[in-house]
Structures are given as structure tokens and as C-alpha cells.
GROMACS .gro file of C-alpha atoms in nm:
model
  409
    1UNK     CA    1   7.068   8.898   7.859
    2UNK     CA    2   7.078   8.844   8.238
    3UNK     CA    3   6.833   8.678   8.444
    4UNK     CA    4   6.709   8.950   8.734
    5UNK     CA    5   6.550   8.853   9.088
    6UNK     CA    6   6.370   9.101   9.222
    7UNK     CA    7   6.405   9.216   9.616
    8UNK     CA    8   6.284   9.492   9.831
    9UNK     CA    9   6.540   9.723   9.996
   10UNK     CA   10   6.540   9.729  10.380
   11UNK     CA   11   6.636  10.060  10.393
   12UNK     CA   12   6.370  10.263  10.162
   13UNK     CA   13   6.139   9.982  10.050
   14UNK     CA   14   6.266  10.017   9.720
   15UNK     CA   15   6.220   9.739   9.499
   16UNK     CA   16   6.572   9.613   9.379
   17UNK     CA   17   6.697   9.453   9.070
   18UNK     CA   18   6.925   9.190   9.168
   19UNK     CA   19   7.157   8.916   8.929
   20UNK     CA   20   7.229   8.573   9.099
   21UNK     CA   21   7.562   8.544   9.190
   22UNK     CA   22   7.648   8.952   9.246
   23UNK     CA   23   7.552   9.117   9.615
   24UNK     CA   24   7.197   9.321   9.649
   25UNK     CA   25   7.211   9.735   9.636
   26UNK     CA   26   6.979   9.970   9.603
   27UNK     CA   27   7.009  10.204   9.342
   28UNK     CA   28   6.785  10.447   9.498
   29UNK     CA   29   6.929  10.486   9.844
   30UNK     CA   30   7.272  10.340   9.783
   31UNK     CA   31   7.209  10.037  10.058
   32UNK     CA   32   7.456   9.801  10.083
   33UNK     CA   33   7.699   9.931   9.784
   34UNK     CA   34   8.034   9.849   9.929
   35UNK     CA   35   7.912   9.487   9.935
   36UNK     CA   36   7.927   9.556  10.311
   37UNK     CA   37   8.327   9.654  10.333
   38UNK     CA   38   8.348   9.937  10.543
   39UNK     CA   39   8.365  10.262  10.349
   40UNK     CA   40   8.705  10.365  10.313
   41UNK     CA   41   8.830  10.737  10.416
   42UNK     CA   42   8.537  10.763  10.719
   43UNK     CA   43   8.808  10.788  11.016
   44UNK     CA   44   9.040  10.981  10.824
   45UNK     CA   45   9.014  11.295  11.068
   46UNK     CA   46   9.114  11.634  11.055
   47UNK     CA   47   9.398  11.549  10.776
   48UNK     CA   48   9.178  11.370  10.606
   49UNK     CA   49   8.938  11.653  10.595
   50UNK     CA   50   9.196  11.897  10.525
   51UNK     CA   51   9.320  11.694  10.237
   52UNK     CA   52   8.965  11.660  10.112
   53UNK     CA   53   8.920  12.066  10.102
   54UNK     CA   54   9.231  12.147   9.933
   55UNK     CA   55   9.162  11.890   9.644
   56UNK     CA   56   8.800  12.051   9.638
   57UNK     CA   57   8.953  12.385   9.607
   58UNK     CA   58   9.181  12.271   9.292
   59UNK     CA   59   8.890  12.076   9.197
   60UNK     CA   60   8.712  12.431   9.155
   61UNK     CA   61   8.990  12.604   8.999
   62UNK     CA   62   8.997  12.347   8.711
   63UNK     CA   63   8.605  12.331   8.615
   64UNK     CA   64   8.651  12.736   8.551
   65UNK     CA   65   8.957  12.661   8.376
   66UNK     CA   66   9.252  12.409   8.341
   67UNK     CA   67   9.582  12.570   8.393
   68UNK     CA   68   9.868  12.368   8.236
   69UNK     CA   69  10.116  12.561   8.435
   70UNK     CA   70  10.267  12.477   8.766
   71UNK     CA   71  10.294  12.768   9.000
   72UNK     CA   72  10.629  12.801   9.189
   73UNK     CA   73  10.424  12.752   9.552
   74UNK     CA   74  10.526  12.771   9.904
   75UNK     CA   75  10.441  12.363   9.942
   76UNK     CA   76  10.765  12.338   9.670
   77UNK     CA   77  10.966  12.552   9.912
   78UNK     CA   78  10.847  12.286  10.237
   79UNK     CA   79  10.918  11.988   9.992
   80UNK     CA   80  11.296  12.118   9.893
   81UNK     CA   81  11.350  12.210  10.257
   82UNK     CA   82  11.239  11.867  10.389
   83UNK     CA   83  11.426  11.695  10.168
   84UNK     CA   84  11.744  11.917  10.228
   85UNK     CA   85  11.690  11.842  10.567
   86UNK     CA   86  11.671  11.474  10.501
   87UNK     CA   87  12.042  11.485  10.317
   88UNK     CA   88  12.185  11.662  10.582
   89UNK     CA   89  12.083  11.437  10.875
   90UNK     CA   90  12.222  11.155  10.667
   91UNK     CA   91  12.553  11.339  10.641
   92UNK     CA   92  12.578  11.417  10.982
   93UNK     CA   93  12.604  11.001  11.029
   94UNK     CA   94  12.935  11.030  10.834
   95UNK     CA   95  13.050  11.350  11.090
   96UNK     CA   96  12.974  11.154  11.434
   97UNK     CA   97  13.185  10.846  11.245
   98UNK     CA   98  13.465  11.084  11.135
   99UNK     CA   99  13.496  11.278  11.477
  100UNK     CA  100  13.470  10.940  11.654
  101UNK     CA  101  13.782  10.784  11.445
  102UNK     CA  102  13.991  11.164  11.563
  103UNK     CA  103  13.930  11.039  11.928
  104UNK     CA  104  14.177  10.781  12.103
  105UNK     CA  105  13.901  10.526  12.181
  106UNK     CA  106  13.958  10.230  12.086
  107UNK     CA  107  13.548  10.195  12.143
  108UNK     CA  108  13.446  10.491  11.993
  109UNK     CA  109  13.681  10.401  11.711
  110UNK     CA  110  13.428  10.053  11.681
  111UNK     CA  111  13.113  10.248  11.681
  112UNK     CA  112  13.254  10.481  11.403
  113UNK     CA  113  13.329  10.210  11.164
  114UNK     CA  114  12.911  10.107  11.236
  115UNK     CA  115  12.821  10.470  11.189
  116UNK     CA  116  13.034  10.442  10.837
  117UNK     CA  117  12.879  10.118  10.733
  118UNK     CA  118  12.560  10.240  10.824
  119UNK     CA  119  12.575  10.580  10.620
  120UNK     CA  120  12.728  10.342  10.313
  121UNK     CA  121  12.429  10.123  10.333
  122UNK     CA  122  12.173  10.409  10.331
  123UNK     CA  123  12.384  10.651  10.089
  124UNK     CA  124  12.442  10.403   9.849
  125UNK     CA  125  12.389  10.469   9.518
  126UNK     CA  126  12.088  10.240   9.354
  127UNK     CA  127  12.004  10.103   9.023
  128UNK     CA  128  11.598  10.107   8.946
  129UNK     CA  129  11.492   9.753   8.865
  130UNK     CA  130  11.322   9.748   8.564
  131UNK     CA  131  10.918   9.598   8.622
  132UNK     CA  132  10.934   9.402   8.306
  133UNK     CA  133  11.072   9.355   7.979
  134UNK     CA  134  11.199   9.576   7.705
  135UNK     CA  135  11.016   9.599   7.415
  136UNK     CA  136  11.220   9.761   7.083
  137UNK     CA  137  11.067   9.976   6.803
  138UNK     CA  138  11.184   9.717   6.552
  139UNK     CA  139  10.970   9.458   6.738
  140UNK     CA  140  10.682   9.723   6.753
  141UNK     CA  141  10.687   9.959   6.528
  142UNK     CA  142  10.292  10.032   6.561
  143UNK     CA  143  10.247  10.042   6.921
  144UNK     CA  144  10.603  10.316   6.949
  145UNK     CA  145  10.418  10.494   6.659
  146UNK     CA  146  10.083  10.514   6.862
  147UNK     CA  147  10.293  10.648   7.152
  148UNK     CA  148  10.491  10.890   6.924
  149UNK     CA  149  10.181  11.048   6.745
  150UNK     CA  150  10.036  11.098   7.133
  151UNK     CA  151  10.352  11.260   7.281
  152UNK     CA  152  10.344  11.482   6.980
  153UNK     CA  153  10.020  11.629   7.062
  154UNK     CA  154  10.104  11.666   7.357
  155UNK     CA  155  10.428  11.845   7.308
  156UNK     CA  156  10.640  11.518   7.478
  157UNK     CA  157  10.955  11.412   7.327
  158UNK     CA  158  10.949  11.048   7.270
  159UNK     CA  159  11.008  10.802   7.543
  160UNK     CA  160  11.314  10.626   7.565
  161UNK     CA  161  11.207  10.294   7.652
  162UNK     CA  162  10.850  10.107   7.611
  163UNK     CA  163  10.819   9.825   7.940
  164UNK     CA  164  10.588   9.545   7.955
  165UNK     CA  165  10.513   9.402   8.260
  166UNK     CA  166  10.221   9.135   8.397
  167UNK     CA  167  10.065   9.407   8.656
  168UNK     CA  168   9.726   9.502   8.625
  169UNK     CA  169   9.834   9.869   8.620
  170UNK     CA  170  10.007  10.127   8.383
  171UNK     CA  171  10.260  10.419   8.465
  172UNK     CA  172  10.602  10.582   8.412
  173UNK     CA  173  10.968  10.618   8.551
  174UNK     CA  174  11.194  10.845   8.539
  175UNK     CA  175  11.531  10.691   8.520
  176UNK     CA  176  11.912  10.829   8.500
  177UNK     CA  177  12.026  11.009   8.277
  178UNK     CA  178  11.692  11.154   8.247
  179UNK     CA  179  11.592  10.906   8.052
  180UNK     CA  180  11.172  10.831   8.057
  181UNK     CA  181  11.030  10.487   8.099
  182UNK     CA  182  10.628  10.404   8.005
  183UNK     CA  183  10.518  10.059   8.203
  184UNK     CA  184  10.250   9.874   8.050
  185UNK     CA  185  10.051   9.605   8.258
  186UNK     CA  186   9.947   9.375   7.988
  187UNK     CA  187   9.641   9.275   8.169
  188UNK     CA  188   9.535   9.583   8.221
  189UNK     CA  189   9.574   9.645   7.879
  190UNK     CA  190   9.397   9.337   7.764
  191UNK     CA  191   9.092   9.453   7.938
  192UNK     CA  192   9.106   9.785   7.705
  193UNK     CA  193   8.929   9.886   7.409
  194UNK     CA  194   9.171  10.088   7.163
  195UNK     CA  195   9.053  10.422   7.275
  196UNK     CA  196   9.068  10.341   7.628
  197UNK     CA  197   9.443  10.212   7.573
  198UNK     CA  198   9.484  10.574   7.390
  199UNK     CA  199   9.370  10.721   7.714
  200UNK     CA  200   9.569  10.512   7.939
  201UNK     CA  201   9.874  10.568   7.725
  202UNK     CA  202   9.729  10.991   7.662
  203UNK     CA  203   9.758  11.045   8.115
  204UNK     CA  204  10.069  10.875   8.126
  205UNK     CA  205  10.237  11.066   7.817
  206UNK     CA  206  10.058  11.439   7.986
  207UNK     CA  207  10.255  11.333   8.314
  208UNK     CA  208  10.617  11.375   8.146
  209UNK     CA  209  10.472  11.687   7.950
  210UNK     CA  210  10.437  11.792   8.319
  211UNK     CA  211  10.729  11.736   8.515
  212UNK     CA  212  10.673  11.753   8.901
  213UNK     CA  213  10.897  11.812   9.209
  214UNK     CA  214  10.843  11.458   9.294
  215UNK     CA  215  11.125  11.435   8.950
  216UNK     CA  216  11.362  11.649   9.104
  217UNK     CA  217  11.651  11.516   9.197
  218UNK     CA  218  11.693  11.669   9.527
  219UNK     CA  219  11.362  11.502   9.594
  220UNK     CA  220  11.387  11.171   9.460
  221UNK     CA  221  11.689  11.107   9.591
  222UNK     CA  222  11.574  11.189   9.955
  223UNK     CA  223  11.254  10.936   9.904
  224UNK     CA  224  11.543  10.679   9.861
  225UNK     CA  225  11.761  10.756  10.146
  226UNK     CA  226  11.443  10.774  10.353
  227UNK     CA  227  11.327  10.391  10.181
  228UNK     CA  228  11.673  10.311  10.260
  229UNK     CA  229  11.629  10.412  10.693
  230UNK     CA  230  11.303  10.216  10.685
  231UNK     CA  231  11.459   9.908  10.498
  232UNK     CA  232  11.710   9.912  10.800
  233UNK     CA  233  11.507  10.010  11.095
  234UNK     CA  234  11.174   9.820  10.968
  235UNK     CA  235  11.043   9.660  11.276
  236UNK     CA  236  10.849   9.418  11.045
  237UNK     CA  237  11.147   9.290  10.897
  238UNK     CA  238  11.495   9.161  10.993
  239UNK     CA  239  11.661   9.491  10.941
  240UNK     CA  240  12.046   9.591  11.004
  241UNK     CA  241  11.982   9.806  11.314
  242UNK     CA  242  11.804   9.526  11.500
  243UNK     CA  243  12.143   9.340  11.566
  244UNK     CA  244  12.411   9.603  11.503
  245UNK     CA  245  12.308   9.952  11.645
  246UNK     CA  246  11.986   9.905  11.827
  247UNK     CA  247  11.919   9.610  11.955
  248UNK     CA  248  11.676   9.755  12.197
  249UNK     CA  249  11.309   9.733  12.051
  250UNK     CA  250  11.165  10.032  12.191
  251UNK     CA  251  11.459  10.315  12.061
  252UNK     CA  252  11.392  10.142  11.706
  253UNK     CA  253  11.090  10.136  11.697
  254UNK     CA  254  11.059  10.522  11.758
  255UNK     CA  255  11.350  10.566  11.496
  256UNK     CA  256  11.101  10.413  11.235
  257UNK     CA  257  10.864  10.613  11.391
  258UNK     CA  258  11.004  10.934  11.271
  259UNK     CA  259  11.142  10.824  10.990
  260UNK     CA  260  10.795  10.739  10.905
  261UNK     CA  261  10.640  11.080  10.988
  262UNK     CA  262  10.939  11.261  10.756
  263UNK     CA  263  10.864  11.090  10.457
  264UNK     CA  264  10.427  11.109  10.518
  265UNK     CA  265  10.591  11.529  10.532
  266UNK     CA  266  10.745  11.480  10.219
  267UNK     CA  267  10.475  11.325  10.033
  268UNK     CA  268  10.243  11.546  10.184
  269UNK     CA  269  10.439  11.858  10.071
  270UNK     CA  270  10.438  11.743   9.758
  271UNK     CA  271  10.025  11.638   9.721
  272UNK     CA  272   9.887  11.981   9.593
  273UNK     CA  273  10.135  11.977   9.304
  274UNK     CA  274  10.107  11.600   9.200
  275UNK     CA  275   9.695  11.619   9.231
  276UNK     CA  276   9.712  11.963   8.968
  277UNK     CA  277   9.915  11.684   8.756
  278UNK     CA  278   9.672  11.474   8.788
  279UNK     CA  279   9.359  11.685   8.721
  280UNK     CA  280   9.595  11.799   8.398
  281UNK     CA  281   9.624  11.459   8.284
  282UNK     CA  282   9.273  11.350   8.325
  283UNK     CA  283   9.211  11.661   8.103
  284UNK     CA  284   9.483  11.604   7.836
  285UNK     CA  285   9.326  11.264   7.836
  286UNK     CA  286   8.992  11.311   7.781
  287UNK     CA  287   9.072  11.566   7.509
  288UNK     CA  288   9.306  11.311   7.352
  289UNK     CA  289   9.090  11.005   7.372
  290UNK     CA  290   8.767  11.136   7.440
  291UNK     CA  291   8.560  11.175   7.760
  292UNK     CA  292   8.385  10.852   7.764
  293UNK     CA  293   8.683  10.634   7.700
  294UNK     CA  294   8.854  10.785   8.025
  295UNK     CA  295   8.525  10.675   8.223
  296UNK     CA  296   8.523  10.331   8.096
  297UNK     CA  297   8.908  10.328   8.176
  298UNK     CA  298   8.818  10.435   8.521
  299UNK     CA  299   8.570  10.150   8.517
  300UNK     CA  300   8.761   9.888   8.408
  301UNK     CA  301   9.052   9.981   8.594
  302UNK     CA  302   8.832   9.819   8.915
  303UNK     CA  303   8.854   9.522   8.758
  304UNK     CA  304   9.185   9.362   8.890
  305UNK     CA  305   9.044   9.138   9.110
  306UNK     CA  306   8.805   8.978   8.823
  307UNK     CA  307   9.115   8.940   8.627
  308UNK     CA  308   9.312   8.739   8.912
  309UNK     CA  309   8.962   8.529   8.986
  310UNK     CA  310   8.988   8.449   8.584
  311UNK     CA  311   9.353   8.378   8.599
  312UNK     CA  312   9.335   8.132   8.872
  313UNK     CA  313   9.045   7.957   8.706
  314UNK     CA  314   9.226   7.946   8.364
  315UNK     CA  315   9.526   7.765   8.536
  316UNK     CA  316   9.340   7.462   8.662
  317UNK     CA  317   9.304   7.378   8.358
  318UNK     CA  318   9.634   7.264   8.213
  319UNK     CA  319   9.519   7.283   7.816
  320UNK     CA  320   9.346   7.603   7.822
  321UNK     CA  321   9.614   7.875   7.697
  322UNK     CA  322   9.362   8.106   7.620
  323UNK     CA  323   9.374   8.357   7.940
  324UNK     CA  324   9.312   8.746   7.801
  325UNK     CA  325   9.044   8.613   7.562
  326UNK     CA  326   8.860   8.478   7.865
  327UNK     CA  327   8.897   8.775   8.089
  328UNK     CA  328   8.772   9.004   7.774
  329UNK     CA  329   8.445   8.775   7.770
  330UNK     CA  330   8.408   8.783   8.147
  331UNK     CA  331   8.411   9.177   8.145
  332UNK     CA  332   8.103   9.148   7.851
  333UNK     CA  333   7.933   8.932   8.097
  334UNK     CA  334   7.971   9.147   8.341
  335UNK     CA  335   7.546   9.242   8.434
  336UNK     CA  336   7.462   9.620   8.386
  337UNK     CA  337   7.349   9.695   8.742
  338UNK     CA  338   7.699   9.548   8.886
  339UNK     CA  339   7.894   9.785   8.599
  340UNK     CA  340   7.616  10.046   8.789
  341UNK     CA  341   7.748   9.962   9.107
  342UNK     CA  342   8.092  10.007   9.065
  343UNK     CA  343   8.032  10.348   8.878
  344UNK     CA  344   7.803  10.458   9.224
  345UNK     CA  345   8.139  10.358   9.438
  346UNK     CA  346   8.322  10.572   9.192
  347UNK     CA  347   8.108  10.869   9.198
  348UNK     CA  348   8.075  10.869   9.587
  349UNK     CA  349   8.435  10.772   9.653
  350UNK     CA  350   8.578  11.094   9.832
  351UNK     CA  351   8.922  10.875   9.885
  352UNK     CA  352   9.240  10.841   9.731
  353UNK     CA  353   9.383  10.531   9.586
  354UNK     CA  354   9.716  10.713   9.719
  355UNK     CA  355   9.802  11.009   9.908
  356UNK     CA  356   9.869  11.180   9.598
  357UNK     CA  357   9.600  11.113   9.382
  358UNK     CA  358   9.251  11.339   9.349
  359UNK     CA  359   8.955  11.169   9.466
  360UNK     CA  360   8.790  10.993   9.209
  361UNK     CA  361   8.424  11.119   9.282
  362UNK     CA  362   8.621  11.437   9.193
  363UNK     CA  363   8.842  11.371   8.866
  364UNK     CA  364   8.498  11.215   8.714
  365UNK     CA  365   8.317  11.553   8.824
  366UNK     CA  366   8.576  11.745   8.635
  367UNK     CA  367   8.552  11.526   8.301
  368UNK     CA  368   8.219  11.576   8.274
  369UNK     CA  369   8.280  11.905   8.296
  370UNK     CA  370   8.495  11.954   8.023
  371UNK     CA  371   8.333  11.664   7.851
  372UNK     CA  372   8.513  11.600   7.508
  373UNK     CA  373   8.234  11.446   7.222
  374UNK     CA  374   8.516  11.382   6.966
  375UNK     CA  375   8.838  11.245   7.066
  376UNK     CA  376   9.177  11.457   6.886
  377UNK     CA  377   9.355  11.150   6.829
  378UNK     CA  378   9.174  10.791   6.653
  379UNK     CA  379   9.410  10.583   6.417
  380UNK     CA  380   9.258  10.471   6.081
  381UNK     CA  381   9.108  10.127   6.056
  382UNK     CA  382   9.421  10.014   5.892
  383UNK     CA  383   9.627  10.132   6.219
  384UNK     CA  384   9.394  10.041   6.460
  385UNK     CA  385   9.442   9.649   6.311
  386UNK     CA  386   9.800   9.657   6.329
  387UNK     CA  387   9.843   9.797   6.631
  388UNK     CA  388   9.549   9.533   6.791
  389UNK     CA  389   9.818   9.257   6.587
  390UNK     CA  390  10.076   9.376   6.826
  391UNK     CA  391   9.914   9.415   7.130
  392UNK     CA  392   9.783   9.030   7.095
  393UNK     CA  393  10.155   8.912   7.041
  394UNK     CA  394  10.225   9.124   7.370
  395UNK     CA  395   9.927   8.893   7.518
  396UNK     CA  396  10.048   8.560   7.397
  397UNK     CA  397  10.384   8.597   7.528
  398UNK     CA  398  10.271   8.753   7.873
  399UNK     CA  399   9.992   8.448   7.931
  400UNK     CA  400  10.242   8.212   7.862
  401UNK     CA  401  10.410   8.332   8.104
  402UNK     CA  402  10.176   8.414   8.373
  403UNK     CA  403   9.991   8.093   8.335
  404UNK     CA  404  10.323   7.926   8.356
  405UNK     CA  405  10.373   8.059   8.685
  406UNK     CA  406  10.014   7.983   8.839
  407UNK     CA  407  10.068   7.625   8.729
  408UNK     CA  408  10.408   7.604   8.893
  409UNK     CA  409  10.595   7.506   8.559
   0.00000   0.00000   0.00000
């Protein structure tokens, strides 16, 4: 039970429910819902509106019917061209080095082994750094099962490797040797009932059911020469060019520049196919989990900066171990017209969290549309208490080690 203040709304004269400590809204007019941040996406422009229409027109497509397919599109043809274009402006590095080393100059011959060390340091092959720890089937045999039984309706092979990692957050990689990767933040997970971790776990596992260009190789590998360029050129940073090729300030910064605008191409090529991914695996998620678990994941997934408040607060206090159980009993305590406020934010948002994610206002429009009563997939009671057995042992190592950290031990 929370204790409500009453207050009158400047903008309508509605009267307003309001719980000490959380900011005044109105419910009615929406006054004063972004706690008075300015609302993201308004200067945006013509891209931004452009951006906004083609999601709306996918957006359409879906609530008449949800394609699983990918169409072979003319945005796939831009994205393999940019990125062929990327590779071969790399390789032209190594052609100015070699046809400087055929010339007689001793200066040109100086400048050719930069160019080379350059084009090594941008072409070099990488290793992926994995976010977190390993965790084996023998050490979870419930948790891998969950994940098995939902790749299985969902027509996905089983992933290779299970990652657990202390980011409030949960996706996948794609590693070499095609090998598939499923990252799970352990505080976001804490924060989770069981059928919202099914869901979670359900739009990850729909993503590798449908592979993207973004997976290709051709186009992942361009993404990393182009991190590579803006590693080297980054005018924030203390980057190779700055003392070896370009030391003047203006040329680099108009190399990063365009090296910028390629890869916002790229991604931007790519956006129409990744949102239809997206809208599938809301879907697949909502059918697997049911509808209202994917809402309250989209709810609680707002909730990071509750959970670093709580973490912070936890670690002043040097005998208190006890840091998911208190962030589960701040989320109950959470008032009903704040948990109203956030949903409003949702439900208006017209913005992406990234460039190649649907709106939200517009991925909740579509689950209600295909609103699923009865989720497909709910372990047994039995299940459901083993697997809650192992995601507590996940919690007790990862607080340890968190806490550790705030405390400086």
C-alpha cells in the first residue's frame, strides 16, 4: 500500500495522484512524463522521419500477418555493395604500399612500409572477447534444457555455448566457426519472473532461427575493418594516425568523418531487414511465453538504473551480501502510477533504443495485436524449481562478484 498526495495538473487542471519520492505526471494529459528530460527522437529530421515511416509500413504488414520469411530486397543488394566497397578501399592501402616499394624512393619506400603497417593493423584478423563466463551443461543441466526445449519449438539447433555476464541486458553472438553464443545479464535476469526469462531467452533463440545479413560474413567482417579505421583515426582518442600518417587535425578529422558516414550507410542498409527480425521475434516471443510476459519484460527491462541505485546502496554496507534479493523487493515496491508512467513512455516512445531496433510504441502495438492468452511453452512445477535453483546459484556467484567490485576488494 502506498501513501498518495494529491496535486492539480498545470496543464489540464487535472487532479493528479502523486507518491512521495517519484516526480508528478498527469495521467490525463501526459504533463511532465519524461520527468522533464527532453523527449528523445524530436530533432531527428527528415531521416528520422523517413525511418519512422518505413518501420510504420512493416509495422502494418505484420498486424495483417507475420511473415517469417526474409525477402531477398534491394536494401541487401546496397548492404553487400557497401560492404564490398569497404574491402576494396582497404585493399587498395596494400596497392599504394606495394607500387610505392616498385619505385626507387628511398621516401616513398618509408611511406609504403606505414601504408603496410597501417593495412596490417586494420586487416587484422580478431578474436571476439567473450562478455562473461562459460557456463557448461554439466553445471546446468536445467537452465541448457530450458534453452533446448525453446530452440526446439522454434526450429533452432542448440546453442553452442550459454554466457553469463553482470550486464543488465541479454543477447547473442555469432562467433567462428559458426558457432552461436546466448549472453545472459544476470541482473537482468534477476529482475525476471520465469515466464519473462522464457521470453527473454524465446526473442533471443527466434533471432538465430532468423539469420540476418548483419551474420554474413561479407558484412560482419566490413563492420570490423570499419571499427578498426575509427579505432585509428578516432579524434577522441590517441589513435595511430594522429602521430604516424596524419598529424594534421583537420585531414583526420574528415577521414573519421567519412568513415563515420560509411558505416551509419551500412547500418542503415541493413535496418529494414534487422527491424522484420525484430517484429518476428517479438512475435515468436509472445507466442512462446505469452503476451503479457513480453510486456512486463519490456517493463522491467527500464529498470537498469534502479538496479545500479540498489547496487550502490547494497555496497555501503560491507555485511549485506544479499544484492538480487533486494533489487527483486525494490521492483515490488515499485508504486503503480510510476510502473504507469514508464508504460505511457513506452507506448508514446516513437524512438529506437538503436538504429536497428522498431520503435517500442510500435512492437507493443503489434503484441497486442496478436495477443497470445496461453503461452506454448510453461515447465512443470517440478522444472520451474530446479531451474529457479540454478538461476539463484548464477546470482550468488555474480553478486559476489559485483559487490566485490563496488567495494573495491
Amino acid at each position: 500500500m502506498h501513501y498518495l498526495e494529491q496535486e492539480i495538473c498545470p496543464e489540464c487542471a487535472h487532479q493528479m495522484e502523486v507518491n512521495p519520492g517519484y516526480s508528478a505526471w498527469c495521467a490525463k494529459c501526459n504533463w511532465n512524463v519524461y520527468e522533464d528530460e527532453r523527449r528523445q527522437g524530436t530533432d531527428e529530421g527528415l531521416n528520422g522521419n523517413a525511418d519512422e515511416r518505413s518501420s510504420d509500413r512493416l509495422l502494418e504488414e505484420f498486424k495483417y500477418n507475420v511473415n517469417r520469411d526474409l525477402p531477398f530486397t534491394k536494401q541487401r543488394i546496397y548492404t553487400y555493395l557497401v560492404a564490398l566497397t569497404v574491402h576494396l578501399s582497404t585493399l587498395s592501402i596494400l596497392g599504394v604500399a606495394i607500387f610505392f616499394f616498385s619505385t626507387n624512393s628511398t621516401w616513398l619506400g618509408i611511406f609504403g612500409i606505414a601504408l603496410l603497417f597501417l593495412w596490417i593493423t586494420i586487416i587484422l584478423p580478431y578474436r571476439k572477447r567473450l562478455p562473461g563466463r562459460v557456463i557448461t551443461r554439466d553445471e546446468y543441466p536445467e537452465l541448457y534444457g530450458m534453452i533446448d526445449e525453446i530452440g526446439e519449438r522454434l526450429n533452432v539447433p542448440p546453442v553452442d555455448m550459454v554466457i553469463i555476464s553482470e550486464e543488465y541486458n541479454a543477447y547473442n553472438l555469432h562467433l567462428k566457426r559458426k558457432k552461436r553464443a546466448l549472453i545472459l545479464g544476470i541482473p537482468f535476469f534477476a529482475a525476471l519472473t520465469l515466464q519473462e526469462k522464457i521470453a527473454a531467452i524465446s526473442h533471443q533463440m527466434s533471432q538465430f532461427a532468423h539469420p540476418n545479413i548483419s551474420n554474413s560474413s561479407l558484412v560482419e567482417r566490413a563492420k570490423h575493418v570499419l571499427n578498426s579505421w575509427i579505432d585509428t583515426v578516432d579524434p577522441q582518442d590517441s589513435g595511430l594516425l594522429y602521430w604516424v600518417v596524419f598529424p594534421l587535425i583537420i585531414l583526420r578529422l574528415l577521414l573519421f568523418a567519412v568513415i563515420g558516414g560509411v558505416y551509419s550507410l551500412l547500418i542503415k542498409s541493413m535496418q529494414n531487414e534487422m527491424q522484420r527480425v525484430f517484429y518476428i521475434a517479438d512475435n515468436e516471443a509472445s507466442e512462446t511465453a505469452g503476451s503479457e510476459a513480453v510486456l512486463s519484460l519490456f517493463l522491467k527491462s527500464e529498470m537498469e538504473g534502479l538496479f545500479a541505485h540498489t547496487a550502490e546502496q547494497v555496497a555501503d554496507y560491507q555485511y549485506n551480501k544479499e544484492l538480487y534479493e533486494e533489487f527483486r523487493k525494490r521492483i515490488s515496491a515499485v508504486p503503480t502510477q510510476e510502473l504507469l508512467r514508464i508504460q505511457r513512455i513506452q507506448e508514446m516512445n516513437d524512438t529506437r533504443s538503436r538504429s536497428y531496433h522498431p520503435p517500442m510504441k510500435n512492437r507493443i502495438e503489434l503484441i497486442r495485436e496478436h495477443w497470445a492468452m496461453i503461452p506454448a511453452y510453461r515447465p512443470d512445477a517440478a522444472k520451474e524449481r530446479r531451474i529457479n535453483e540454478e538461476f539463484r546459484l548464477l546470482e550468488q556467484r555474480s553478486q559476489k562478484i559485483l559487490l566485490s567490485d563496488l567495494r573495491g576488494n
